[in-house]
Short mmCIF file of C-alpha atoms in Angstrom, two decimals:
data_model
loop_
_atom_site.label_atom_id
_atom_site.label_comp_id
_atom_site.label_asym_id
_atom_site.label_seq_id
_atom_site.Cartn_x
_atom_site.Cartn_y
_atom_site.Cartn_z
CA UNK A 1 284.98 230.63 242.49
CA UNK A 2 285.51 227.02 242.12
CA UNK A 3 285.68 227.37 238.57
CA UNK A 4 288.38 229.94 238.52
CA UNK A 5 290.10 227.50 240.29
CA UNK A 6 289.81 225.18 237.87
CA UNK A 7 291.10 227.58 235.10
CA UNK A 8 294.18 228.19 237.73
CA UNK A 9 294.87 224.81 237.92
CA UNK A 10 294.72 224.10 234.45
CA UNK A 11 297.05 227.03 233.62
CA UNK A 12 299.35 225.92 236.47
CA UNK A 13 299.82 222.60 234.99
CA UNK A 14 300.13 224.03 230.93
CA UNK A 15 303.19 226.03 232.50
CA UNK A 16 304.95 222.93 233.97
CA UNK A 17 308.05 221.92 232.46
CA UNK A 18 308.19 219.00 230.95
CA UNK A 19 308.92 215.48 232.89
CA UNK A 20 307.25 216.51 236.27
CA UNK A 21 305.20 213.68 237.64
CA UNK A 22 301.49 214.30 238.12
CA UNK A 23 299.27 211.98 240.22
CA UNK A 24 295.31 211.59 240.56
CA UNK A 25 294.32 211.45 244.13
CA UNK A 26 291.47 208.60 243.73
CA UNK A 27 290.66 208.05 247.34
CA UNK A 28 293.90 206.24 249.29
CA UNK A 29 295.66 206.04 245.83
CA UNK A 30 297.65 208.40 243.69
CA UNK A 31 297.70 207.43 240.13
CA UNK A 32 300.13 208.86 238.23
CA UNK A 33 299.07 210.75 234.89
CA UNK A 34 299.95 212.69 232.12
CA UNK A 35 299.74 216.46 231.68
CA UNK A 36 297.15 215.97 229.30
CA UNK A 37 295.16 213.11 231.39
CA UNK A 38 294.94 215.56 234.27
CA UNK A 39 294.14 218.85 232.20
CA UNK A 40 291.44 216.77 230.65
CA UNK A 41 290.17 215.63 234.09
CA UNK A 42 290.36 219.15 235.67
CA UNK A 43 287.99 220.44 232.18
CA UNK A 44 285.62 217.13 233.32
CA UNK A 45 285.04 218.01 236.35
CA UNK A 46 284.84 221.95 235.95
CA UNK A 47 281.87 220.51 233.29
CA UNK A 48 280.27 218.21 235.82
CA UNK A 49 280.26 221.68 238.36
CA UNK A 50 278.45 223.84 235.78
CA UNK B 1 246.64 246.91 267.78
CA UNK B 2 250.05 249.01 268.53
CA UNK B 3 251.11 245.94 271.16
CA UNK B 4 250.97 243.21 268.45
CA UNK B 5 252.98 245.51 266.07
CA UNK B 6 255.92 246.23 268.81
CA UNK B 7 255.77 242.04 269.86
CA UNK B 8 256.26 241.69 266.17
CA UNK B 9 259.11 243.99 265.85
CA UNK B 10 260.48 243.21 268.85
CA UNK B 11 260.51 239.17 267.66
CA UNK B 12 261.86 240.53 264.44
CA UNK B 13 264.72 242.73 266.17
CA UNK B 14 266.01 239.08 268.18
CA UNK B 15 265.41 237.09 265.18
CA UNK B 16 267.84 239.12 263.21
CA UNK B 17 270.40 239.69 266.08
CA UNK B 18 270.32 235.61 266.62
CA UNK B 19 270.65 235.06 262.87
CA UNK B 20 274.04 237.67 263.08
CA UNK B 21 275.14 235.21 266.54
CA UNK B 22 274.73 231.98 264.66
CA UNK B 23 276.82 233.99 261.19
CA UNK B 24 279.83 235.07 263.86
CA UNK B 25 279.99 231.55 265.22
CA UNK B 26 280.24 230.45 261.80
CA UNK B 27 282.88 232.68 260.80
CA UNK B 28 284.37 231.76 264.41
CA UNK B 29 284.73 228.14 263.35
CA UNK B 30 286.04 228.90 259.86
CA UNK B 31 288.96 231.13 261.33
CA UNK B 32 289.92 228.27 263.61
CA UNK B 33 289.82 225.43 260.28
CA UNK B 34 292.34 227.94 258.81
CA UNK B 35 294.57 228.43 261.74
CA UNK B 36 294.65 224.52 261.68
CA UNK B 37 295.38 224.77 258.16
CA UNK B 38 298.21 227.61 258.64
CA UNK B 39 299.55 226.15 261.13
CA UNK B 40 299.64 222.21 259.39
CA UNK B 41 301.35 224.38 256.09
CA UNK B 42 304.09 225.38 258.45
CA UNK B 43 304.29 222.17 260.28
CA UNK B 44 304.73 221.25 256.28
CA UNK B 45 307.41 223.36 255.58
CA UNK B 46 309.58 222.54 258.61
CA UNK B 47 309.46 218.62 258.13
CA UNK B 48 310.78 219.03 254.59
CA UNK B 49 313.37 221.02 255.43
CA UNK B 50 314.34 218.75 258.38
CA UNK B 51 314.07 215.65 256.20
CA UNK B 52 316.57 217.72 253.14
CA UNK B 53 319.16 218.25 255.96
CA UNK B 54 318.91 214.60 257.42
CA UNK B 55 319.83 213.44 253.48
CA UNK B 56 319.23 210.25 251.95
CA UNK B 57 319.66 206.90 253.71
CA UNK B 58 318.33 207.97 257.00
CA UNK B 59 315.59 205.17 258.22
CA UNK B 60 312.08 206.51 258.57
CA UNK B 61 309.34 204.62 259.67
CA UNK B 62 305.98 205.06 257.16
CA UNK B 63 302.55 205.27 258.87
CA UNK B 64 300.31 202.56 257.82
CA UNK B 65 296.77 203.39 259.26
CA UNK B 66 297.16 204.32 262.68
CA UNK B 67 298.31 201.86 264.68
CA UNK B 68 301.22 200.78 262.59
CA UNK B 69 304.67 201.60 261.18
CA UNK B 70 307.13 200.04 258.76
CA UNK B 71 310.70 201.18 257.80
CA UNK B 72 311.65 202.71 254.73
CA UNK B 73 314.94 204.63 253.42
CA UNK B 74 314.85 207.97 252.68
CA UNK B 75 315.56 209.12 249.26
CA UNK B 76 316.96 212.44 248.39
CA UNK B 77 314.57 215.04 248.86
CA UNK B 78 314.41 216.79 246.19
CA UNK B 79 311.30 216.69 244.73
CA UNK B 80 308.22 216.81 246.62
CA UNK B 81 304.37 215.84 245.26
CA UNK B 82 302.04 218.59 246.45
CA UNK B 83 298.64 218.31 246.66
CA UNK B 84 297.43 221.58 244.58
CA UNK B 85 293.38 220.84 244.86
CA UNK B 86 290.67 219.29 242.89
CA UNK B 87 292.05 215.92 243.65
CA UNK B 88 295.72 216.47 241.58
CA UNK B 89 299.29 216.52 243.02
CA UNK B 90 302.38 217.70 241.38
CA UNK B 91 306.03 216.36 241.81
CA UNK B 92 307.97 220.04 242.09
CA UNK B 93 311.49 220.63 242.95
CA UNK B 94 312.33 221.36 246.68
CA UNK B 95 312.28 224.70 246.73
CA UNK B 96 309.16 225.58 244.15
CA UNK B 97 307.12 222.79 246.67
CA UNK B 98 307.91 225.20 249.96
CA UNK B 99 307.62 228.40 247.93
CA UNK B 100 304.00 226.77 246.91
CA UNK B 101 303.28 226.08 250.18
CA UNK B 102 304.57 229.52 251.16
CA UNK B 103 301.68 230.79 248.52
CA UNK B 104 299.20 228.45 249.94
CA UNK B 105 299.89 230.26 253.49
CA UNK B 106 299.54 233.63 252.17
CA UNK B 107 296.36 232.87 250.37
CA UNK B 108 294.88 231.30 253.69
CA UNK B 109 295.90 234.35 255.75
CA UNK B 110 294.45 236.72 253.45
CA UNK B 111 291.10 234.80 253.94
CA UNK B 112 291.81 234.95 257.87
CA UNK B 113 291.89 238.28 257.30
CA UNK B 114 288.86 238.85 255.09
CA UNK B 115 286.53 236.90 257.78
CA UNK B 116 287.48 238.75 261.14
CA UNK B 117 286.76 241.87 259.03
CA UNK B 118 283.22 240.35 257.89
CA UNK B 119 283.30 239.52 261.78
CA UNK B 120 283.88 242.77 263.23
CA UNK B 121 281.07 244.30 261.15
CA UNK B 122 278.44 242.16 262.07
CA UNK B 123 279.87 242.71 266.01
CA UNK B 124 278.97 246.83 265.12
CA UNK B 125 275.61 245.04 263.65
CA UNK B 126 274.87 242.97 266.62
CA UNK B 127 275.99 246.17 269.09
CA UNK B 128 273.51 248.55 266.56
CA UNK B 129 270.37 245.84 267.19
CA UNK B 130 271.16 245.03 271.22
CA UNK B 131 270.94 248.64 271.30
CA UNK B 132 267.33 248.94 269.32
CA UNK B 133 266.01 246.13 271.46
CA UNK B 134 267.36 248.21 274.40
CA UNK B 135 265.58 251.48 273.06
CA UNK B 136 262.51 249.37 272.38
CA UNK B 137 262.10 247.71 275.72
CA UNK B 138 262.42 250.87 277.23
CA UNK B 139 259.81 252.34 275.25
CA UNK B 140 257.49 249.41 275.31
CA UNK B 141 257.84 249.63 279.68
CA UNK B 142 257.24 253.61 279.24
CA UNK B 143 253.86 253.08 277.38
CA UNK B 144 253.22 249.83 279.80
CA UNK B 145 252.92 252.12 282.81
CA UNK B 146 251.19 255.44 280.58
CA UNK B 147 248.25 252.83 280.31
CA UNK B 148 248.29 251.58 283.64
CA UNK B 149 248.31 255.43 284.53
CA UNK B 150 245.05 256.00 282.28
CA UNK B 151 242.96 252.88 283.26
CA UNK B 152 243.79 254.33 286.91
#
């Protein structure tokens, strides 16, 4: 389940357009990242779950 | 011989109809983090909306920890960050931020929906073992007095 919702995620942010701001919630703080930063998280942690 | 095997269903019959309490009261909790969650979505929705028609430039005071407040000015609202899980948030446009909220509501009711289902079946399951332990107890009293009856 949690996978798939990985793999949603990941397809959710491959369909946004271009220029939208995407943040990392690290505890208190939200770092902002790029598309590919955060895809590449999302595929780390869907990893780490397996 | 036949007494030990009826205490031992009869201990089996409670332990299953207390493990099918403790799995409604479970559920029971669940449904009430999701209306919190619903109802937090909607509470959501309508402070965006509010905040688009007050417009930029109002004064709004930012909640740092929770005893304190500072000022800030409001920007336009136009794009919102939502939080979409596994620790990222997106900036969207106004409207695709409530229409993903919207989605988030719909996909929380559905699950509402799916538990009281799961919790009206195990209500028939706890109403088909209440009634075994009923049948059982009766039939444990009936032989109870047949063997008072014979030693008499």
């Amino acid at each position: 389940m949690k996978e798939s919702k990985s793999k949603e995620l990941i397809e959710f942010l491959e369909r946004l357009p271009e220029g939208r701001r995407i943040y990392l919630n690290l505890g208190s703080l939200m770092v902002e990242v790029s598309k590919d930063e955060a895809i590449e998280f999302l595929k780390k942690q869907e990893e780490k779950e397996e | 011989m036949a007494v030990k095997r009826d205490e031992k269903k009869m201990t089996d019959l409670t332990r299953q109809l207390r493990s099918i309490i403790a799995q409604i009261e479970a559920l029971r909790v669940e449904i009430a983090q999701l209306d919190i969650l619903i109802s937090e979505y909607r509470q959501t929705i309508t402070t965006l909306r509010n905040l688009k028609d007050l417009g930029a430039g109002k004064e709004v005071l930012l909640p740092v920890g929770r005893i304190a407040q500072v000022g800030a000015k409001l920007e336009d609202v136009d794009k919102i960050v939502i939080n979409i899980g596994s620790g990222i948030s997106v900036e969207l446009p106004f409207d695709e931020a409530i229409q993903q909220i919207e989605k988030e509501i719909v996909a929380a009711l559905a699950l509402r929906e799916a538990l009281e289902r799961a919790m009206v079946e195990l209500y028939e399951k706890v109403e088909a073992l209440s009634q075994k332990i009923r049948e059982h107890g009766h039939a444990e009293a009936g032989e109870g007095k047949k063997d008072e009856g014979e030693q008499k």
